[in-house]
Amino acid sequence: MPSITYIEASGESHTVDVPTGNSLMQGAVDNMVSGIVAECGGACSCATCHVFVDKAWTDRTGEPDTYEQEMLAALIDTTDNSRLSCQIPVSVELEGLVVHLPESQF
Ligand code: FES
């Protein structure tokens, strides 16, 4: 299982193992990481699973599709490395991935 590090806005860090095929959001929820609300359960319709992908990893996590871009556009604190974590499937290529959580989701 790939090891993923979620860093809260406070700086608190959580490194957890997430099964391949699960979303980055599910990995956070299953491990009770604060800051991933995931109100819609992964349907890409709430944008409460927003993360900032560490810039060293953006090539491997890919780009948001059009619908995800529209959801991100509704948020006020996005940057060029913003993603909805429910739309990122965990794969072995993401071993060691680091994401940062926005202050707005606490
Ligand atoms: S969990 Fe709702 S958009 Fe990701």
PDB file of N, CA and C and ligand atoms in Angstrom:
ATOM      1  N   MET A   1       0.843  -1.196   0.000  1.00  0.00           N
ATOM      2  CA  MET A   1       0.000   0.000   0.000  1.00  0.00           C
ATOM      3  C   MET A   1       0.878   1.245   0.000  1.00  0.00           C
ATOM      4  N   PRO A   2       0.612   2.177  -0.884  1.00  0.00           N
ATOM      5  CA  PRO A   2       1.392   3.409  -0.903  1.00  0.00           C
ATOM      6  C   PRO A   2       1.233   4.210   0.390  1.00  0.00           C
ATOM      7  N   SER A   3       2.326   4.807   0.802  1.00  0.00           N
ATOM      8  CA  SER A   3       2.341   5.672   1.969  1.00  0.00           C
ATOM      9  C   SER A   3       2.071   7.101   1.507  1.00  0.00           C
ATOM     10  N   ILE A   4       1.067   7.727   2.122  1.00  0.00           N
ATOM     11  CA  ILE A   4       0.657   9.091   1.740  1.00  0.00           C
ATOM     12  C   ILE A   4       0.766   9.987   2.967  1.00  0.00           C
ATOM     13  N   THR A   5       1.288  11.187   2.788  1.00  0.00           N
ATOM     14  CA  THR A   5       1.396  12.140   3.889  1.00  0.00           C
ATOM     15  C   THR A   5       0.442  13.303   3.661  1.00  0.00           C
ATOM     16  N   TYR A   6      -0.432  13.506   4.642  1.00  0.00           N
ATOM     17  CA  TYR A   6      -1.367  14.629   4.640  1.00  0.00           C
ATOM     18  C   TYR A   6      -0.870  15.611   5.699  1.00  0.00           C
ATOM     19  N   ILE A   7      -0.673  16.862   5.309  1.00  0.00           N
ATOM     20  CA  ILE A   7      -0.202  17.877   6.261  1.00  0.00           C
ATOM     21  C   ILE A   7      -1.308  18.903   6.465  1.00  0.00           C
ATOM     22  N   GLU A   8      -1.798  18.981   7.700  1.00  0.00           N
ATOM     23  CA  GLU A   8      -2.863  19.921   8.029  1.00  0.00           C
ATOM     24  C   GLU A   8      -2.346  21.355   7.957  1.00  0.00           C
ATOM     25  N   ALA A   9      -3.260  22.306   7.870  1.00  0.00           N
ATOM     26  CA  ALA A   9      -2.894  23.716   7.829  1.00  0.00           C
ATOM     27  C   ALA A   9      -2.106  24.111   9.083  1.00  0.00           C
ATOM     28  N   SER A  10      -2.353  23.418  10.190  1.00  0.00           N
ATOM     29  CA  SER A  10      -1.637  23.699  11.439  1.00  0.00           C
ATOM     30  C   SER A  10      -0.203  23.206  11.400  1.00  0.00           C
ATOM     31  N   GLY A  11       0.114  22.381  10.415  1.00  0.00           N
ATOM     32  CA  GLY A  11       1.453  21.788  10.320  1.00  0.00           C
ATOM     33  C   GLY A  11       1.492  20.353  10.794  1.00  0.00           C
ATOM     34  N   GLU A  12       0.406  19.903  11.441  1.00  0.00           N
ATOM     35  CA  GLU A  12       0.373  18.517  11.902  1.00  0.00           C
ATOM     36  C   GLU A  12       0.352  17.577  10.705  1.00  0.00           C
ATOM     37  N   SER A  13       1.202  16.569  10.776  1.00  0.00           N
ATOM     38  CA  SER A  13       1.390  15.672   9.634  1.00  0.00           C
ATOM     39  C   SER A  13       0.881  14.274   9.965  1.00  0.00           C
ATOM     40  N   HIS A  14       0.253  13.640   8.965  1.00  0.00           N
ATOM     41  CA  HIS A  14      -0.247  12.277   9.117  1.00  0.00           C
ATOM     42  C   HIS A  14       0.262  11.458   7.936  1.00  0.00           C
ATOM     43  N   THR A  15       1.051  10.441   8.199  1.00  0.00           N
ATOM     44  CA  THR A  15       1.505   9.546   7.135  1.00  0.00           C
ATOM     45  C   THR A  15       0.805   8.216   7.327  1.00  0.00           C
ATOM     46  N   VAL A  16       0.029   7.829   6.314  1.00  0.00           N
ATOM     47  CA  VAL A  16      -0.790   6.617   6.420  1.00  0.00           C
ATOM     48  C   VAL A  16      -0.625   5.790   5.154  1.00  0.00           C
ATOM     49  N   ASP A  17      -0.924   4.503   5.270  1.00  0.00           N
ATOM     50  CA  ASP A  17      -0.912   3.612   4.111  1.00  0.00           C
ATOM     51  C   ASP A  17      -2.317   3.567   3.525  1.00  0.00           C
ATOM     52  N   VAL A  18      -2.412   3.758   2.221  1.00  0.00           N
ATOM     53  CA  VAL A  18      -3.714   3.790   1.548  1.00  0.00           C
ATOM     54  C   VAL A  18      -3.729   2.705   0.468  1.00  0.00           C
ATOM     55  N   PRO A  19      -4.732   1.834   0.474  1.00  0.00           N
ATOM     56  CA  PRO A  19      -4.797   0.789  -0.552  1.00  0.00           C
ATOM     57  C   PRO A  19      -4.872   1.379  -1.962  1.00  0.00           C
ATOM     58  N   THR A  20      -4.187   0.750  -2.901  1.00  0.00           N
ATOM     59  CA  THR A  20      -4.283   1.194  -4.290  1.00  0.00           C
ATOM     60  C   THR A  20      -5.731   1.042  -4.760  1.00  0.00           C
ATOM     61  N   GLY A  21      -6.160   1.983  -5.560  1.00  0.00           N
ATOM     62  CA  GLY A  21      -7.534   1.979  -6.063  1.00  0.00           C
ATOM     63  C   GLY A  21      -8.453   2.840  -5.223  1.00  0.00           C
ATOM     64  N   ASN A  22      -8.123   3.040  -3.942  1.00  0.00           N
ATOM     65  CA  ASN A  22      -8.908   3.971  -3.128  1.00  0.00           C
ATOM     66  C   ASN A  22      -8.544   5.393  -3.541  1.00  0.00           C
ATOM     67  N   SER A  23      -9.452   6.317  -3.272  1.00  0.00           N
ATOM     68  CA  SER A  23      -9.114   7.709  -3.564  1.00  0.00           C
ATOM     69  C   SER A  23      -8.268   8.279  -2.427  1.00  0.00           C
ATOM     70  N   LEU A  24      -7.597   9.359  -2.751  1.00  0.00           N
ATOM     71  CA  LEU A  24      -6.821  10.077  -1.737  1.00  0.00           C
ATOM     72  C   LEU A  24      -7.743  10.551  -0.617  1.00  0.00           C
ATOM     73  N   MET A  25      -8.972  10.952  -0.975  1.00  0.00           N
ATOM     74  CA  MET A  25      -9.963  11.366   0.019  1.00  0.00           C
ATOM     75  C   MET A  25     -10.294  10.211   0.948  1.00  0.00           C
ATOM     76  N   GLN A  26     -10.559   9.026   0.386  1.00  0.00           N
ATOM     77  CA  GLN A  26     -10.949   7.886   1.224  1.00  0.00           C
ATOM     78  C   GLN A  26      -9.825   7.519   2.187  1.00  0.00           C
ATOM     79  N   GLY A  27      -8.591   7.630   1.712  1.00  0.00           N
ATOM     80  CA  GLY A  27      -7.450   7.356   2.585  1.00  0.00           C
ATOM     81  C   GLY A  27      -7.426   8.273   3.793  1.00  0.00           C
ATOM     82  N   ALA A  28      -7.775   9.532   3.592  1.00  0.00           N
ATOM     83  CA  ALA A  28      -7.814  10.476   4.716  1.00  0.00           C
ATOM     84  C   ALA A  28      -8.965  10.158   5.655  1.00  0.00           C
ATOM     85  N   VAL A  29     -10.133   9.922   5.101  1.00  0.00           N
ATOM     86  CA  VAL A  29     -11.319   9.647   5.927  1.00  0.00           C
ATOM     87  C   VAL A  29     -11.111   8.354   6.731  1.00  0.00           C
ATOM     88  N   ASP A  30     -10.615   7.315   6.091  1.00  0.00           N
ATOM     89  CA  ASP A  30     -10.422   6.027   6.776  1.00  0.00           C
ATOM     90  C   ASP A  30      -9.429   6.139   7.928  1.00  0.00           C
ATOM     91  N   ASN A  31      -8.528   7.109   7.822  1.00  0.00           N
ATOM     92  CA  ASN A  31      -7.504   7.276   8.859  1.00  0.00           C
ATOM     93  C   ASN A  31      -7.755   8.483   9.747  1.00  0.00           C
ATOM     94  N   MET A  32      -8.988   9.012   9.679  1.00  0.00           N
ATOM     95  CA  MET A  32      -9.429  10.109  10.538  1.00  0.00           C
ATOM     96  C   MET A  32      -8.490  11.317  10.486  1.00  0.00           C
ATOM     97  N   VAL A  33      -8.066  11.643   9.282  1.00  0.00           N
ATOM     98  CA  VAL A  33      -7.255  12.846   9.089  1.00  0.00           C
ATOM     99  C   VAL A  33      -8.189  14.056   9.085  1.00  0.00           C
ATOM    100  N   SER A  34      -7.950  14.985   9.986  1.00  0.00           N
ATOM    101  CA  SER A  34      -8.780  16.196  10.038  1.00  0.00           C
ATOM    102  C   SER A  34      -8.521  17.049   8.806  1.00  0.00           C
ATOM    103  N   GLY A  35      -9.562  17.707   8.342  1.00  0.00           N
ATOM    104  CA  GLY A  35      -9.382  18.642   7.243  1.00  0.00           C
ATOM    105  C   GLY A  35      -9.867  18.117   5.909  1.00  0.00           C
ATOM    106  N   ILE A  36     -10.294  16.878   5.851  1.00  0.00           N
ATOM    107  CA  ILE A  36     -10.951  16.344   4.657  1.00  0.00           C
ATOM    108  C   ILE A  36     -12.377  16.023   5.083  1.00  0.00           C
ATOM    109  N   VAL A  37     -13.322  16.869   4.693  1.00  0.00           N
ATOM    110  CA  VAL A  37     -14.701  16.724   5.141  1.00  0.00           C
ATOM    111  C   VAL A  37     -15.447  15.704   4.284  1.00  0.00           C
ATOM    112  N   ALA A  38     -15.350  15.832   2.979  1.00  0.00           N
ATOM    113  CA  ALA A  38     -15.915  14.860   2.024  1.00  0.00           C
ATOM    114  C   ALA A  38     -17.418  14.669   2.205  1.00  0.00           C
ATOM    115  N   GLU A  39     -18.146  15.779   2.236  1.00  0.00           N
ATOM    116  CA  GLU A  39     -19.598  15.726   2.460  1.00  0.00           C
ATOM    117  C   GLU A  39     -20.341  14.871   1.443  1.00  0.00           C
ATOM    118  N   CYS A  40     -19.889  14.851   0.196  1.00  0.00           N
ATOM    119  CA  CYS A  40     -20.631  14.123  -0.848  1.00  0.00           C
ATOM    120  C   CYS A  40     -20.170  12.682  -0.996  1.00  0.00           C
ATOM    121  N   GLY A  41     -19.183  12.279  -0.214  1.00  0.00           N
ATOM    122  CA  GLY A  41     -18.734  10.889  -0.249  1.00  0.00           C
ATOM    123  C   GLY A  41     -17.930  10.525  -1.484  1.00  0.00           C
ATOM    124  N   GLY A  42     -17.447  11.514  -2.198  1.00  0.00           N
ATOM    125  CA  GLY A  42     -16.590  11.231  -3.347  1.00  0.00           C
ATOM    126  C   GLY A  42     -17.248  11.401  -4.696  1.00  0.00           C
ATOM    127  N   ALA A  43     -18.413  12.042  -4.732  1.00  0.00           N
ATOM    128  CA  ALA A  43     -19.153  12.216  -5.978  1.00  0.00           C
ATOM    129  C   ALA A  43     -18.740  13.473  -6.749  1.00  0.00           C
ATOM    130  N   CYS A  44     -17.704  14.133  -6.301  1.00  0.00           N
ATOM    131  CA  CYS A  44     -17.206  15.361  -6.956  1.00  0.00           C
ATOM    132  C   CYS A  44     -18.286  16.441  -7.011  1.00  0.00           C
ATOM    133  N   SER A  45     -19.025  16.580  -5.915  1.00  0.00           N
ATOM    134  CA  SER A  45     -20.093  17.580  -5.922  1.00  0.00           C
ATOM    135  C   SER A  45     -20.120  18.457  -4.678  1.00  0.00           C
ATOM    136  N   CYS A  46     -19.087  18.395  -3.831  1.00  0.00           N
ATOM    137  CA  CYS A  46     -19.101  19.243  -2.633  1.00  0.00           C
ATOM    138  C   CYS A  46     -17.846  20.108  -2.488  1.00  0.00           C
ATOM    139  N   ALA A  47     -16.738  19.655  -3.030  1.00  0.00           N
ATOM    140  CA  ALA A  47     -15.452  20.370  -2.956  1.00  0.00           C
ATOM    141  C   ALA A  47     -14.943  20.543  -1.530  1.00  0.00           C
ATOM    142  N   THR A  48     -15.382  19.669  -0.611  1.00  0.00           N
ATOM    143  CA  THR A  48     -14.872  19.739   0.761  1.00  0.00           C
ATOM    144  C   THR A  48     -13.744  18.726   0.986  1.00  0.00           C
ATOM    145  N   CYS A  49     -13.156  18.291  -0.099  1.00  0.00           N
ATOM    146  CA  CYS A  49     -11.998  17.385  -0.004  1.00  0.00           C
ATOM    147  C   CYS A  49     -10.797  18.011  -0.701  1.00  0.00           C
ATOM    148  N   HIS A  50     -10.809  19.342  -0.748  1.00  0.00           N
ATOM    149  CA  HIS A  50      -9.761  20.113  -1.432  1.00  0.00           C
ATOM    150  C   HIS A  50      -8.399  19.868  -0.775  1.00  0.00           C
ATOM    151  N   VAL A  51      -7.403  19.655  -1.610  1.00  0.00           N
ATOM    152  CA  VAL A  51      -6.015  19.552  -1.136  1.00  0.00           C
ATOM    153  C   VAL A  51      -5.110  20.342  -2.074  1.00  0.00           C
ATOM    154  N   PHE A  52      -3.956  20.688  -1.553  1.00  0.00           N
ATOM    155  CA  PHE A  52      -2.885  21.250  -2.379  1.00  0.00           C
ATOM    156  C   PHE A  52      -1.845  20.141  -2.539  1.00  0.00           C
ATOM    157  N   VAL A  53      -1.695  19.674  -3.772  1.00  0.00           N
ATOM    158  CA  VAL A  53      -0.701  18.625  -4.030  1.00  0.00           C
ATOM    159  C   VAL A  53       0.686  19.249  -3.950  1.00  0.00           C
ATOM    160  N   ASP A  54       1.566  18.645  -3.174  1.00  0.00           N
ATOM    161  CA  ASP A  54       2.935  19.150  -3.099  1.00  0.00           C
ATOM    162  C   ASP A  54       3.487  19.297  -4.519  1.00  0.00           C
ATOM    163  N   LYS A  55       4.133  20.413  -4.773  1.00  0.00           N
ATOM    164  CA  LYS A  55       4.547  20.727  -6.156  1.00  0.00           C
ATOM    165  C   LYS A  55       5.483  19.678  -6.749  1.00  0.00           C
ATOM    166  N   ALA A  56       6.170  18.930  -5.908  1.00  0.00           N
ATOM    167  CA  ALA A  56       7.051  17.879  -6.426  1.00  0.00           C
ATOM    168  C   ALA A  56       6.263  16.711  -7.006  1.00  0.00           C
ATOM    169  N   TRP A  57       4.941  16.700  -6.769  1.00  0.00           N
ATOM    170  CA  TRP A  57       4.118  15.551  -7.146  1.00  0.00           C
ATOM    171  C   TRP A  57       3.057  15.864  -8.201  1.00  0.00           C
ATOM    172  N   THR A  58       2.923  17.086  -8.601  1.00  0.00           N
ATOM    173  CA  THR A  58       1.808  17.434  -9.486  1.00  0.00           C
ATOM    174  C   THR A  58       1.871  16.713 -10.833  1.00  0.00           C
ATOM    175  N   ASP A  59       3.059  16.402 -11.310  1.00  0.00           N
ATOM    176  CA  ASP A  59       3.151  15.662 -12.586  1.00  0.00           C
ATOM    177  C   ASP A  59       2.528  14.283 -12.453  1.00  0.00           C
ATOM    178  N   ARG A  60       2.678  13.673 -11.291  1.00  0.00           N
ATOM    179  CA  ARG A  60       2.178  12.304 -11.112  1.00  0.00           C
ATOM    180  C   ARG A  60       0.696  12.244 -10.749  1.00  0.00           C
ATOM    181  N   THR A  61       0.162  13.294 -10.153  1.00  0.00           N
ATOM    182  CA  THR A  61      -1.262  13.258  -9.819  1.00  0.00           C
ATOM    183  C   THR A  61      -2.117  13.717 -10.998  1.00  0.00           C
ATOM    184  N   GLY A  62      -1.523  14.363 -11.991  1.00  0.00           N
ATOM    185  CA  GLY A  62      -2.261  14.752 -13.184  1.00  0.00           C
ATOM    186  C   GLY A  62      -3.066  16.025 -13.000  1.00  0.00           C
ATOM    187  N   GLU A  63      -3.848  16.309 -14.010  1.00  0.00           N
ATOM    188  CA  GLU A  63      -4.650  17.539 -14.039  1.00  0.00           C
ATOM    189  C   GLU A  63      -6.114  17.229 -13.738  1.00  0.00           C
ATOM    190  N   PRO A  64      -6.839  18.167 -13.124  1.00  0.00           N
ATOM    191  CA  PRO A  64      -8.286  17.960 -12.921  1.00  0.00           C
ATOM    192  C   PRO A  64      -9.017  17.972 -14.248  1.00  0.00           C
ATOM    193  N   ASP A  65     -10.068  17.149 -14.347  1.00  0.00           N
ATOM    194  CA  ASP A  65     -10.879  17.188 -15.569  1.00  0.00           C
ATOM    195  C   ASP A  65     -11.796  18.415 -15.509  1.00  0.00           C
ATOM    196  N   THR A  66     -12.577  18.596 -16.547  1.00  0.00           N
ATOM    197  CA  THR A  66     -13.401  19.802 -16.655  1.00  0.00           C
ATOM    198  C   THR A  66     -14.371  19.950 -15.486  1.00  0.00           C
ATOM    199  N   TYR A  67     -15.017  18.863 -15.095  1.00  0.00           N
ATOM    200  CA  TYR A  67     -15.985  18.952 -14.007  1.00  0.00           C
ATOM    201  C   TYR A  67     -15.293  19.294 -12.691  1.00  0.00           C
ATOM    202  N   GLU A  68     -14.152  18.667 -12.440  1.00  0.00           N
ATOM    203  CA  GLU A  68     -13.409  18.985 -11.214  1.00  0.00           C
ATOM    204  C   GLU A  68     -12.951  20.445 -11.238  1.00  0.00           C
ATOM    205  N   GLN A  69     -12.526  20.929 -12.383  1.00  0.00           N
ATOM    206  CA  GLN A  69     -12.127  22.336 -12.503  1.00  0.00           C
ATOM    207  C   GLN A  69     -13.285  23.261 -12.148  1.00  0.00           C
ATOM    208  N   GLU A  70     -14.487  22.910 -12.587  1.00  0.00           N
ATOM    209  CA  GLU A  70     -15.657  23.733 -12.273  1.00  0.00           C
ATOM    210  C   GLU A  70     -15.930  23.741 -10.772  1.00  0.00           C
ATOM    211  N   MET A  71     -15.761  22.596 -10.135  1.00  0.00           N
ATOM    212  CA  MET A  71     -15.967  22.539  -8.677  1.00  0.00           C
ATOM    213  C   MET A  71     -14.902  23.361  -7.960  1.00  0.00           C
ATOM    214  N   LEU A  72     -13.666  23.249  -8.405  1.00  0.00           N
ATOM    215  CA  LEU A  72     -12.580  24.010  -7.774  1.00  0.00           C
ATOM    216  C   LEU A  72     -12.797  25.513  -7.940  1.00  0.00           C
ATOM    217  N   ALA A  73     -13.413  25.900  -9.055  1.00  0.00           N
ATOM    218  CA  ALA A  73     -13.623  27.325  -9.323  1.00  0.00           C
ATOM    219  C   ALA A  73     -14.565  27.964  -8.308  1.00  0.00           C
ATOM    220  N   ALA A  74     -15.340  27.153  -7.596  1.00  0.00           N
ATOM    221  CA  ALA A  74     -16.269  27.683  -6.597  1.00  0.00           C
ATOM    222  C   ALA A  74     -15.570  27.989  -5.272  1.00  0.00           C
ATOM    223  N   LEU A  75     -14.335  27.528  -5.124  1.00  0.00           N
ATOM    224  CA  LEU A  75     -13.595  27.749  -3.878  1.00  0.00           C
ATOM    225  C   LEU A  75     -12.823  29.060  -3.946  1.00  0.00           C
ATOM    226  N   ILE A  76     -12.540  29.632  -2.780  1.00  0.00           N
ATOM    227  CA  ILE A  76     -11.855  30.929  -2.759  1.00  0.00           C
ATOM    228  C   ILE A  76     -10.355  30.801  -2.552  1.00  0.00           C
ATOM    229  N   ASP A  77      -9.890  29.624  -2.167  1.00  0.00           N
ATOM    230  CA  ASP A  77      -8.482  29.514  -1.782  1.00  0.00           C
ATOM    231  C   ASP A  77      -7.695  28.542  -2.663  1.00  0.00           C
ATOM    232  N   THR A  78      -8.055  28.446  -3.922  1.00  0.00           N
ATOM    233  CA  THR A  78      -7.353  27.508  -4.791  1.00  0.00           C
ATOM    234  C   THR A  78      -6.046  28.114  -5.310  1.00  0.00           C
ATOM    235  N   THR A  79      -5.156  27.199  -5.674  1.00  0.00           N
ATOM    236  CA  THR A  79      -3.897  27.582  -6.318  1.00  0.00           C
ATOM    237  C   THR A  79      -3.716  26.649  -7.517  1.00  0.00           C
ATOM    238  N   ASP A  80      -2.611  26.796  -8.216  1.00  0.00           N
ATOM    239  CA  ASP A  80      -2.421  25.964  -9.413  1.00  0.00           C
ATOM    240  C   ASP A  80      -2.173  24.500  -9.077  1.00  0.00           C
ATOM    241  N   ASN A  81      -1.951  24.180  -7.817  1.00  0.00           N
ATOM    242  CA  ASN A  81      -1.783  22.774  -7.423  1.00  0.00           C
ATOM    243  C   ASN A  81      -2.972  22.258  -6.606  1.00  0.00           C
ATOM    244  N   SER A  82      -4.102  22.939  -6.708  1.00  0.00           N
ATOM    245  CA  SER A  82      -5.322  22.491  -6.020  1.00  0.00           C
ATOM    246  C   SER A  82      -5.936  21.294  -6.742  1.00  0.00           C
ATOM    247  N   ARG A  83      -6.405  20.327  -5.981  1.00  0.00           N
ATOM    248  CA  ARG A  83      -7.149  19.190  -6.518  1.00  0.00           C
ATOM    249  C   ARG A  83      -8.228  18.796  -5.514  1.00  0.00           C
ATOM    250  N   LEU A  84      -9.232  18.102  -6.012  1.00  0.00           N
ATOM    251  CA  LEU A  84     -10.200  17.463  -5.124  1.00  0.00           C
ATOM    252  C   LEU A  84      -9.691  16.048  -4.885  1.00  0.00           C
ATOM    253  N   SER A  85      -9.449  15.736  -3.626  1.00  0.00           N
ATOM    254  CA  SER A  85      -8.763  14.473  -3.322  1.00  0.00           C
ATOM    255  C   SER A  85      -9.605  13.245  -3.661  1.00  0.00           C
ATOM    256  N   CYS A  86     -10.921  13.418  -3.806  1.00  0.00           N
ATOM    257  CA  CYS A  86     -11.749  12.266  -4.191  1.00  0.00           C
ATOM    258  C   CYS A  86     -11.547  11.885  -5.649  1.00  0.00           C
ATOM    259  N   GLN A  87     -10.890  12.758  -6.402  1.00  0.00           N
ATOM    260  CA  GLN A  87     -10.685  12.508  -7.829  1.00  0.00           C
ATOM    261  C   GLN A  87      -9.260  12.024  -8.135  1.00  0.00           C
ATOM    262  N   ILE A  88      -8.507  11.707  -7.092  1.00  0.00           N
ATOM    263  CA  ILE A  88      -7.148  11.201  -7.286  1.00  0.00           C
ATOM    264  C   ILE A  88      -7.090   9.758  -6.800  1.00  0.00           C
ATOM    265  N   PRO A  89      -7.049   8.803  -7.707  1.00  0.00           N
ATOM    266  CA  PRO A  89      -6.916   7.407  -7.275  1.00  0.00           C
ATOM    267  C   PRO A  89      -5.484   7.122  -6.835  1.00  0.00           C
ATOM    268  N   VAL A  90      -5.362   6.405  -5.738  1.00  0.00           N
ATOM    269  CA  VAL A  90      -4.031   6.057  -5.226  1.00  0.00           C
ATOM    270  C   VAL A  90      -3.489   4.883  -6.031  1.00  0.00           C
ATOM    271  N   SER A  91      -2.258   5.043  -6.468  1.00  0.00           N
ATOM    272  CA  SER A  91      -1.578   3.992  -7.228  1.00  0.00           C
ATOM    273  C   SER A  91      -0.161   3.852  -6.689  1.00  0.00           C
ATOM    274  N   VAL A  92       0.519   2.802  -7.091  1.00  0.00           N
ATOM    275  CA  VAL A  92       1.891   2.592  -6.603  1.00  0.00           C
ATOM    276  C   VAL A  92       2.791   3.749  -7.012  1.00  0.00           C
ATOM    277  N   GLU A  93       2.458   4.429  -8.103  1.00  0.00           N
ATOM    278  CA  GLU A  93       3.265   5.577  -8.538  1.00  0.00           C
ATOM    279  C   GLU A  93       3.186   6.735  -7.551  1.00  0.00           C
ATOM    280  N   LEU A  94       2.196   6.704  -6.659  1.00  0.00           N
ATOM    281  CA  LEU A  94       2.038   7.797  -5.689  1.00  0.00           C
ATOM    282  C   LEU A  94       2.666   7.468  -4.331  1.00  0.00           C
ATOM    283  N   GLU A  95       3.459   6.409  -4.255  1.00  0.00           N
ATOM    284  CA  GLU A  95       4.171   6.089  -3.013  1.00  0.00           C
ATOM    285  C   GLU A  95       4.971   7.309  -2.562  1.00  0.00           C
ATOM    286  N   GLY A  96       4.698   7.786  -1.344  1.00  0.00           N
ATOM    287  CA  GLY A  96       5.415   8.935  -0.798  1.00  0.00           C
ATOM    288  C   GLY A  96       4.762  10.280  -1.074  1.00  0.00           C
ATOM    289  N   LEU A  97       3.606  10.276  -1.730  1.00  0.00           N
ATOM    290  CA  LEU A  97       2.909  11.532  -2.060  1.00  0.00           C
ATOM    291  C   LEU A  97       2.667  12.387  -0.809  1.00  0.00           C
ATOM    292  N   VAL A  98       2.835  13.688  -0.996  1.00  0.00           N
ATOM    293  CA  VAL A  98       2.566  14.649   0.074  1.00  0.00           C
ATOM    294  C   VAL A  98       1.498  15.622  -0.409  1.00  0.00           C
ATOM    295  N   VAL A  99       0.457  15.811   0.394  1.00  0.00           N
ATOM    296  CA  VAL A  99      -0.559  16.829   0.099  1.00  0.00           C
ATOM    297  C   VAL A  99      -0.756  17.699   1.334  1.00  0.00           C
ATOM    298  N   HIS A 100      -1.119  18.943   1.090  1.00  0.00           N
ATOM    299  CA  HIS A 100      -1.359  19.912   2.161  1.00  0.00           C
ATOM    300  C   HIS A 100      -2.849  20.232   2.195  1.00  0.00           C
ATOM    301  N   LEU A 101      -3.388  20.408   3.383  1.00  0.00           N
ATOM    302  CA  LEU A 101      -4.822  20.631   3.539  1.00  0.00           C
ATOM    303  C   LEU A 101      -5.097  22.115   3.800  1.00  0.00           C
ATOM    304  N   PRO A 102      -6.137  22.651   3.184  1.00  0.00           N
ATOM    305  CA  PRO A 102      -6.416  24.095   3.342  1.00  0.00           C
ATOM    306  C   PRO A 102      -7.007  24.415   4.713  1.00  0.00           C
ATOM    307  N   GLU A 103      -6.683  25.603   5.175  1.00  0.00           N
ATOM    308  CA  GLU A 103      -7.202  26.058   6.462  1.00  0.00           C
ATOM    309  C   GLU A 103      -8.721  26.147   6.443  1.00  0.00           C
ATOM    310  N   SER A 104      -9.310  26.400   5.278  1.00  0.00           N
ATOM    311  CA  SER A 104     -10.750  26.602   5.175  1.00  0.00           C
ATOM    312  C   SER A 104     -11.558  25.348   5.504  1.00  0.00           C
ATOM    313  N   GLN A 105     -10.948  24.181   5.533  1.00  0.00           N
ATOM    314  CA  GLN A 105     -11.697  22.951   5.814  1.00  0.00           C
ATOM    315  C   GLN A 105     -11.594  22.502   7.264  1.00  0.00           C
ATOM    316  N   PHE A 106     -11.123  23.399   8.138  1.00  0.00           N
ATOM    317  CA  PHE A 106     -11.054  23.025   9.556  1.00  0.00           C
ATOM    318  C   PHE A 106     -12.185  23.654  10.333  1.00  0.00           C
TER     319      PHE A 106
HETATM  320  S1  FES B   1     -15.766  14.351  -1.521  1.00  0.00           S
HETATM  321 FE1  FES B   1     -17.146  15.782  -2.365  1.00  0.00          FE
HETATM  322  S2  FES B   1     -16.058  16.665  -3.999  1.00  0.00           S
HETATM  323 FE2  FES B   1     -14.658  15.248  -3.149  1.00  0.00          FE
END
